[in-house]
mmCIF file of C-alpha atoms in Angstrom:
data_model
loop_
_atom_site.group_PDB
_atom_site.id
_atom_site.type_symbol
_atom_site.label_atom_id
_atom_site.label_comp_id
_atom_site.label_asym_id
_atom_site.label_seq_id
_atom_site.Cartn_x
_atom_site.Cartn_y
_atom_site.Cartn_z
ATOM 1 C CA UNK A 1 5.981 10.104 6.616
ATOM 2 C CA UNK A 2 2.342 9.410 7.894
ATOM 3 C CA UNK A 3 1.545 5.860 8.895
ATOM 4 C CA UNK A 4 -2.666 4.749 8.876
ATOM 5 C CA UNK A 5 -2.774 3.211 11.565
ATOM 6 C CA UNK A 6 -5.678 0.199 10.430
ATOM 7 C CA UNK A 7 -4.183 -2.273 12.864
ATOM 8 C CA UNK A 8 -0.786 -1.837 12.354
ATOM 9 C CA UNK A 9 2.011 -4.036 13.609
ATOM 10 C CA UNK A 10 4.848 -2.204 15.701
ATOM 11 C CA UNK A 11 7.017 -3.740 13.735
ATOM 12 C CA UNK A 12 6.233 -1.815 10.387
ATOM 13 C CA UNK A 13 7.225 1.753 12.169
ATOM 14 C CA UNK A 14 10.701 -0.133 12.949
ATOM 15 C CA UNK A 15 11.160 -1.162 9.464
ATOM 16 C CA UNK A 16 10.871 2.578 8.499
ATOM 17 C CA UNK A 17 13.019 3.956 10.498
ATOM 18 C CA UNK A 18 15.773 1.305 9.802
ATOM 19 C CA UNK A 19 15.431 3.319 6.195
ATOM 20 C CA UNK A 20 15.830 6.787 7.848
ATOM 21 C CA UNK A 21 12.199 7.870 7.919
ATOM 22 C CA UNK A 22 10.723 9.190 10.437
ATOM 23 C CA UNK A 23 7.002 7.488 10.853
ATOM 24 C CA UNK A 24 4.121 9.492 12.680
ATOM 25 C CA UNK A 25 1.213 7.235 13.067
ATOM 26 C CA UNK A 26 -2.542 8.528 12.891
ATOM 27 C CA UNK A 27 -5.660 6.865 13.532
ATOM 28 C CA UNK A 28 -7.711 5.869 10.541
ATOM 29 C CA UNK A 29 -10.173 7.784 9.004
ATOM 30 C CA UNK A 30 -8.008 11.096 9.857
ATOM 31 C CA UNK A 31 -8.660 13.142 6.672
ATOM 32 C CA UNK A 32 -5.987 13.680 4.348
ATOM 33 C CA UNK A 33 -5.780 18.026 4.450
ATOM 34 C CA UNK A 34 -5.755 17.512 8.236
ATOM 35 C CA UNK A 35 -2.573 15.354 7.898
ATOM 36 C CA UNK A 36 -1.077 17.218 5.220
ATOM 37 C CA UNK A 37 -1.306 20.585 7.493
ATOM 38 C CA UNK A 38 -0.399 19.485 10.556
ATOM 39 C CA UNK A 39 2.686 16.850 9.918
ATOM 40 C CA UNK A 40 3.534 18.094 6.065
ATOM 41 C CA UNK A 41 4.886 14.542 5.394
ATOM 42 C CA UNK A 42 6.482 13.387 2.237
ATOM 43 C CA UNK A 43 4.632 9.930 1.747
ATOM 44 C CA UNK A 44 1.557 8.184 2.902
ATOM 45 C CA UNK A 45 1.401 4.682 4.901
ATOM 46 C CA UNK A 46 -1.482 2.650 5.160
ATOM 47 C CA UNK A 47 -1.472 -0.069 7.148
ATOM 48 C CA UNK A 48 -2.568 -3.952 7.350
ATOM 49 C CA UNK A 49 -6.065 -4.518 9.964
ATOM 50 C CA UNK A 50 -8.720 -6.278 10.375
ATOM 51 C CA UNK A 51 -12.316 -5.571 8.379
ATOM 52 C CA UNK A 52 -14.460 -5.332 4.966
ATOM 53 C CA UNK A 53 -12.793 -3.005 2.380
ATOM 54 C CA UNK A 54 -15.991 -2.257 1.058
ATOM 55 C CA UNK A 55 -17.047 -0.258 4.214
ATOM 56 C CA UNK A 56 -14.023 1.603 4.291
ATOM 57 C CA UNK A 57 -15.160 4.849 2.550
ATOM 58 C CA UNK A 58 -13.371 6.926 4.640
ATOM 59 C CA UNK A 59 -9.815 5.679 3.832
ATOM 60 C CA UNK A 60 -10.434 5.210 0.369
ATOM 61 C CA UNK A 61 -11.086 9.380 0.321
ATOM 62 C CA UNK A 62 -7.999 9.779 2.125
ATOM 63 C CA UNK A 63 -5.950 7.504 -0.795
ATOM 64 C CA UNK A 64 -7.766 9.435 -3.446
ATOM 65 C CA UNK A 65 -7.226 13.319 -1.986
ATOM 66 C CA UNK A 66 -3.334 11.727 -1.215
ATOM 67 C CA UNK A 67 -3.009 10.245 -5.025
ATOM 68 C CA UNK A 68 -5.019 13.775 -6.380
ATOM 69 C CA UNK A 69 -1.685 15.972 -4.446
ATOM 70 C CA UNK A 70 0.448 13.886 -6.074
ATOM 71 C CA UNK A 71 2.188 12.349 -2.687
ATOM 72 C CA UNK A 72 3.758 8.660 -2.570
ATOM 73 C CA UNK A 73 1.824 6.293 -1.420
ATOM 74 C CA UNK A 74 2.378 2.690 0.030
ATOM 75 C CA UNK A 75 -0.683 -0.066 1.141
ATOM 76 C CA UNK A 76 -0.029 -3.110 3.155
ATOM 77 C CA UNK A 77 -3.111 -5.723 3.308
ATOM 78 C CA UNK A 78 -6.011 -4.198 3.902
ATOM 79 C CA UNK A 79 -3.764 -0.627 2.678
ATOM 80 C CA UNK A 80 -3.715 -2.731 -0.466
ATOM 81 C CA UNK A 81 -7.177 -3.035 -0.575
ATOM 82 C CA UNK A 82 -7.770 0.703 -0.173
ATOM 83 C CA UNK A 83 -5.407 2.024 -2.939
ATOM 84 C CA UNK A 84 -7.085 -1.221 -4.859
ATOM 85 C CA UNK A 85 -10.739 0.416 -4.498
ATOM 86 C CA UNK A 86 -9.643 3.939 -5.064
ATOM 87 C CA UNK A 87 -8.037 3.075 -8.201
ATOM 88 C CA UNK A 88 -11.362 1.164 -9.200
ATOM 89 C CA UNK A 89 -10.887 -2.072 -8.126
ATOM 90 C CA UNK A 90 -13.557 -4.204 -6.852
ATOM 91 C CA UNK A 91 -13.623 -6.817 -3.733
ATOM 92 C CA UNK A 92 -15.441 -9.372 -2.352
ATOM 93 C CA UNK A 93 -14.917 -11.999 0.494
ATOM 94 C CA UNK A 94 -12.574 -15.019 -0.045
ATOM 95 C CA UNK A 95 -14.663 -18.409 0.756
ATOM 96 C CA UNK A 96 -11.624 -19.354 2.955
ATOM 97 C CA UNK A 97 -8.753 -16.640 3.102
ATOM 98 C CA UNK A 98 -5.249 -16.744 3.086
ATOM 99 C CA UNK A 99 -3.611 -17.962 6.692
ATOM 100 C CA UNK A 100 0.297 -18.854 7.070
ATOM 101 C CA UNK A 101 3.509 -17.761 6.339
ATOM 102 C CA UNK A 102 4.089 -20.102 3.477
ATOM 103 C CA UNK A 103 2.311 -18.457 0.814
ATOM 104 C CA UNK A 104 3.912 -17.963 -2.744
ATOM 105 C CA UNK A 105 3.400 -14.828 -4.655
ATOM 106 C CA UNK A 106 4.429 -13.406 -7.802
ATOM 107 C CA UNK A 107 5.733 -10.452 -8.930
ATOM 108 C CA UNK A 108 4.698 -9.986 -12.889
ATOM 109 C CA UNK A 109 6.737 -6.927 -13.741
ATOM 110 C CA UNK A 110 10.223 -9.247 -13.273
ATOM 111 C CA UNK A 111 9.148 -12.918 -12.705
ATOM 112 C CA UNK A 112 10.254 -12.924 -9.468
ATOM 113 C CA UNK A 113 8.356 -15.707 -6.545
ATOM 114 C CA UNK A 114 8.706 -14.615 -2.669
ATOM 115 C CA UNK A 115 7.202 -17.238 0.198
ATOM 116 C CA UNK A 116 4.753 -14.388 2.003
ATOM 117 C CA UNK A 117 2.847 -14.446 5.284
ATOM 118 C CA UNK A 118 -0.829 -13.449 4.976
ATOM 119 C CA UNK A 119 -3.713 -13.000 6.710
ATOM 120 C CA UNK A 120 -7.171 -11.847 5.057
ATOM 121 C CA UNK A 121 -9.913 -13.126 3.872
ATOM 122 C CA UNK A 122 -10.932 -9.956 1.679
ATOM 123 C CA UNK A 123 -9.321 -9.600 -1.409
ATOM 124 C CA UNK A 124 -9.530 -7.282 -5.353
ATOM 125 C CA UNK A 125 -10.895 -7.803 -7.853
ATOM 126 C CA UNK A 126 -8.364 -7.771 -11.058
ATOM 127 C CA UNK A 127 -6.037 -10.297 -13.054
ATOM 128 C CA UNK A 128 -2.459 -9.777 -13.993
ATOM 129 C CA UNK A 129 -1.151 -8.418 -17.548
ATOM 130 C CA UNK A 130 -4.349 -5.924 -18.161
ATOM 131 C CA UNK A 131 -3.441 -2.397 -17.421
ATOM 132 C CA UNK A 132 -6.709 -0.531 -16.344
ATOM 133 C CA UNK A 133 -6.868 3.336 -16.408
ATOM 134 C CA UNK A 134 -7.549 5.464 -13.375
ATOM 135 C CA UNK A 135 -7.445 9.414 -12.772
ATOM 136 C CA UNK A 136 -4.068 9.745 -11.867
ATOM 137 C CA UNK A 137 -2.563 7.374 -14.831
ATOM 138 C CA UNK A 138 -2.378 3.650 -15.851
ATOM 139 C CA UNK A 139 -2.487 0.940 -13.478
ATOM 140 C CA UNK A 140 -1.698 -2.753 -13.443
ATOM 141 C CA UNK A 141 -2.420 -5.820 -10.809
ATOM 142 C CA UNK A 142 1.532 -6.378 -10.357
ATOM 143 C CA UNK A 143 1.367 -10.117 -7.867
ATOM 144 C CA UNK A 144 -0.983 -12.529 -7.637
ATOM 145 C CA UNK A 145 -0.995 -15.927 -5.346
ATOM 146 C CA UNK A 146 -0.025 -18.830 -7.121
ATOM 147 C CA UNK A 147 -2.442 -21.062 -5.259
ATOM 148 C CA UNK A 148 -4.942 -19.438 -6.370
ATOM 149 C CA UNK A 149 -4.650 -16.421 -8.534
ATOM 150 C CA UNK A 150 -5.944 -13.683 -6.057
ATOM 151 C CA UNK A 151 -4.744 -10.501 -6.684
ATOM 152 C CA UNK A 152 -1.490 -9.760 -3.882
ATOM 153 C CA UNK A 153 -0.385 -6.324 -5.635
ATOM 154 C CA UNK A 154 -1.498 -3.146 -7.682
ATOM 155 C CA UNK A 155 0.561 -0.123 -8.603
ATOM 156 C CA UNK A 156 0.099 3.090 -10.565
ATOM 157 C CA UNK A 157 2.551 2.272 -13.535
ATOM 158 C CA UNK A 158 4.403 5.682 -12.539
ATOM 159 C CA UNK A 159 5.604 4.153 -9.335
ATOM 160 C CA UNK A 160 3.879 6.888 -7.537
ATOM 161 C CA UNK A 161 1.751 4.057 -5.762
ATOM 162 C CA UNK A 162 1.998 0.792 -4.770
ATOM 163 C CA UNK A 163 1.091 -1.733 -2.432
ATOM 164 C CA UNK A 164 0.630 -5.453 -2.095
ATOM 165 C CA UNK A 165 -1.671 -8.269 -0.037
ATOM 166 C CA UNK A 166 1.086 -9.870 2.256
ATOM 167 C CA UNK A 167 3.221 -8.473 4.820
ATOM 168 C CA UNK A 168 7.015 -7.677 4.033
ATOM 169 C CA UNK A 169 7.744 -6.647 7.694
ATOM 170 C CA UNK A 170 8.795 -9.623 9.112
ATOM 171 C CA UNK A 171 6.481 -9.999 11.783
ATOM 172 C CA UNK A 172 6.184 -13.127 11.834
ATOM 173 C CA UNK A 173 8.246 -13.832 8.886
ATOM 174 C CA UNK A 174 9.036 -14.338 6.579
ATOM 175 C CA UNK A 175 11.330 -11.635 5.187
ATOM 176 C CA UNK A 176 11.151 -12.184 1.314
ATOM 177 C CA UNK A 177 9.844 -8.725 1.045
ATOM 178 C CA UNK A 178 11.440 -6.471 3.440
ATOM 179 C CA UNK A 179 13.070 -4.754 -0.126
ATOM 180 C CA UNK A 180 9.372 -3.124 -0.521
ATOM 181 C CA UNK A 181 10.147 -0.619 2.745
ATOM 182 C CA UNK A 182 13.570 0.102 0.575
ATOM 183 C CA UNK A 183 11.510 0.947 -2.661
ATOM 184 C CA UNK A 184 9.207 3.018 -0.326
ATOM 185 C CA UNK A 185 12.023 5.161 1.271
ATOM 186 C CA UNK A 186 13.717 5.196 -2.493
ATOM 187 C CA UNK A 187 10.199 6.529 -3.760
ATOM 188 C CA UNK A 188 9.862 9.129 -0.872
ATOM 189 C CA UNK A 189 13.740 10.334 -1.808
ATOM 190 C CA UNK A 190 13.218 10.768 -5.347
ATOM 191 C CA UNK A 191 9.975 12.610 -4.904
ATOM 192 C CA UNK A 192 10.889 15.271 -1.836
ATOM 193 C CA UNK A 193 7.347 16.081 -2.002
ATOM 194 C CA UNK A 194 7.261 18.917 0.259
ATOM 195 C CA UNK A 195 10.344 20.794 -1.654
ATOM 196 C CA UNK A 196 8.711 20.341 -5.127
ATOM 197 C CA UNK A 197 5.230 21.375 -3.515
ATOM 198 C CA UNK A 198 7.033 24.685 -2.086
ATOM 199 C CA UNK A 199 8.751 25.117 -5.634
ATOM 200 C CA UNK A 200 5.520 25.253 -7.077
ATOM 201 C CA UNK A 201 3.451 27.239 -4.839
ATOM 202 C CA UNK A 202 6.724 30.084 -5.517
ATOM 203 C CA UNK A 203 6.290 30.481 -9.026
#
């Protein structure tokens, strides 16, 4: 798998190869094709940093020409932000942010609450329980912050996509969330996007 690298920890590469994948991390902004040619990888990473989603133009292109080929794709923080905005999504600037590793969130789809660590003080637009439609399918805003009700998640119904606002690597706790590198790896499995792309291209 590719890993964006938008300020990513060192501990996110460890958390997918504890799952058997093997990570190669670009810098941001390196366009999709490029990517796709030279490493042929079988999902898409992008990565928590520092800056205003709005400006990123360049990475929301890359999450659209990864979502138009069909490949899995995961967001972490600001990553969430990107798949957010190419979906559709809108953002603006929190008055205050979210700082800590205290911070509850909730998943919709089961109910389920996990104590997060953030840091951003961007965030989507969006509110839970209204699908919105996108090119590549249905979407829905799947956590939100209990706080406050910003948006924490957003996923393509099909599972294809996902990402959320906090950070399930563990660094610096707490670890909640790790189970999203699981789904990731599961996703990436199921998919074998280079084998069904190579099926294709032979008919």
């Amino acid at each position: 798998m590719v890993a964006y690298d938008l300020g990513i920890k060192s501990n996110t590469p460890r958390e997918m190869a504890k799952r058997g994948l093997e990570v190669v991390v670009v810098p941001a902004n390196t366009p999709y094709e490029e990517v796709k040619k030279e490493y042929q990888p079988d999902g898409v990473f992008m990565s928590n940093g520092p800056g205003d989603p709005a400006t990123a133009d360049e990475m929301v292109a890359v999450a659209k020409a990864a979502l138009d080929d069909g490949m899995p794709l995961f967001g972490i923080c600001f990553g969430n932000q990107i798949l957010g905005r190419a979906l559709g999504l809108d953002t603006y600037k929190m008055v205050f942010g979210h700082r800590g590793i205290n911070v509850p969130v909730k998943d919709h789809r089961d109910g389920k609450i996990y104590i997060t660590a953030q840091n951003h003080g961007f965030a989507l637009e969006g509110k839970p329980g209204e699908p919105f439609e996108t090119p590549w399918g249905t979407a829905e805003v799947t956590h939100t912050c209990l706080n406050d009700d910003v948006v924490e998640g957003v996923a393509l119904s099909s599972g294809m996509a996902f990402s959320v606002q906090y950070h399930p690597e563990s660094a610096a706790g707490p670890n909640d969330a790790r189970t999203l590198f699981d789904d990731f790896a599961d996703l990436i499995a199921k998919v074998d996007f280079n084998n069904t792309a190579a099926a294709k291209k032979n008919k």
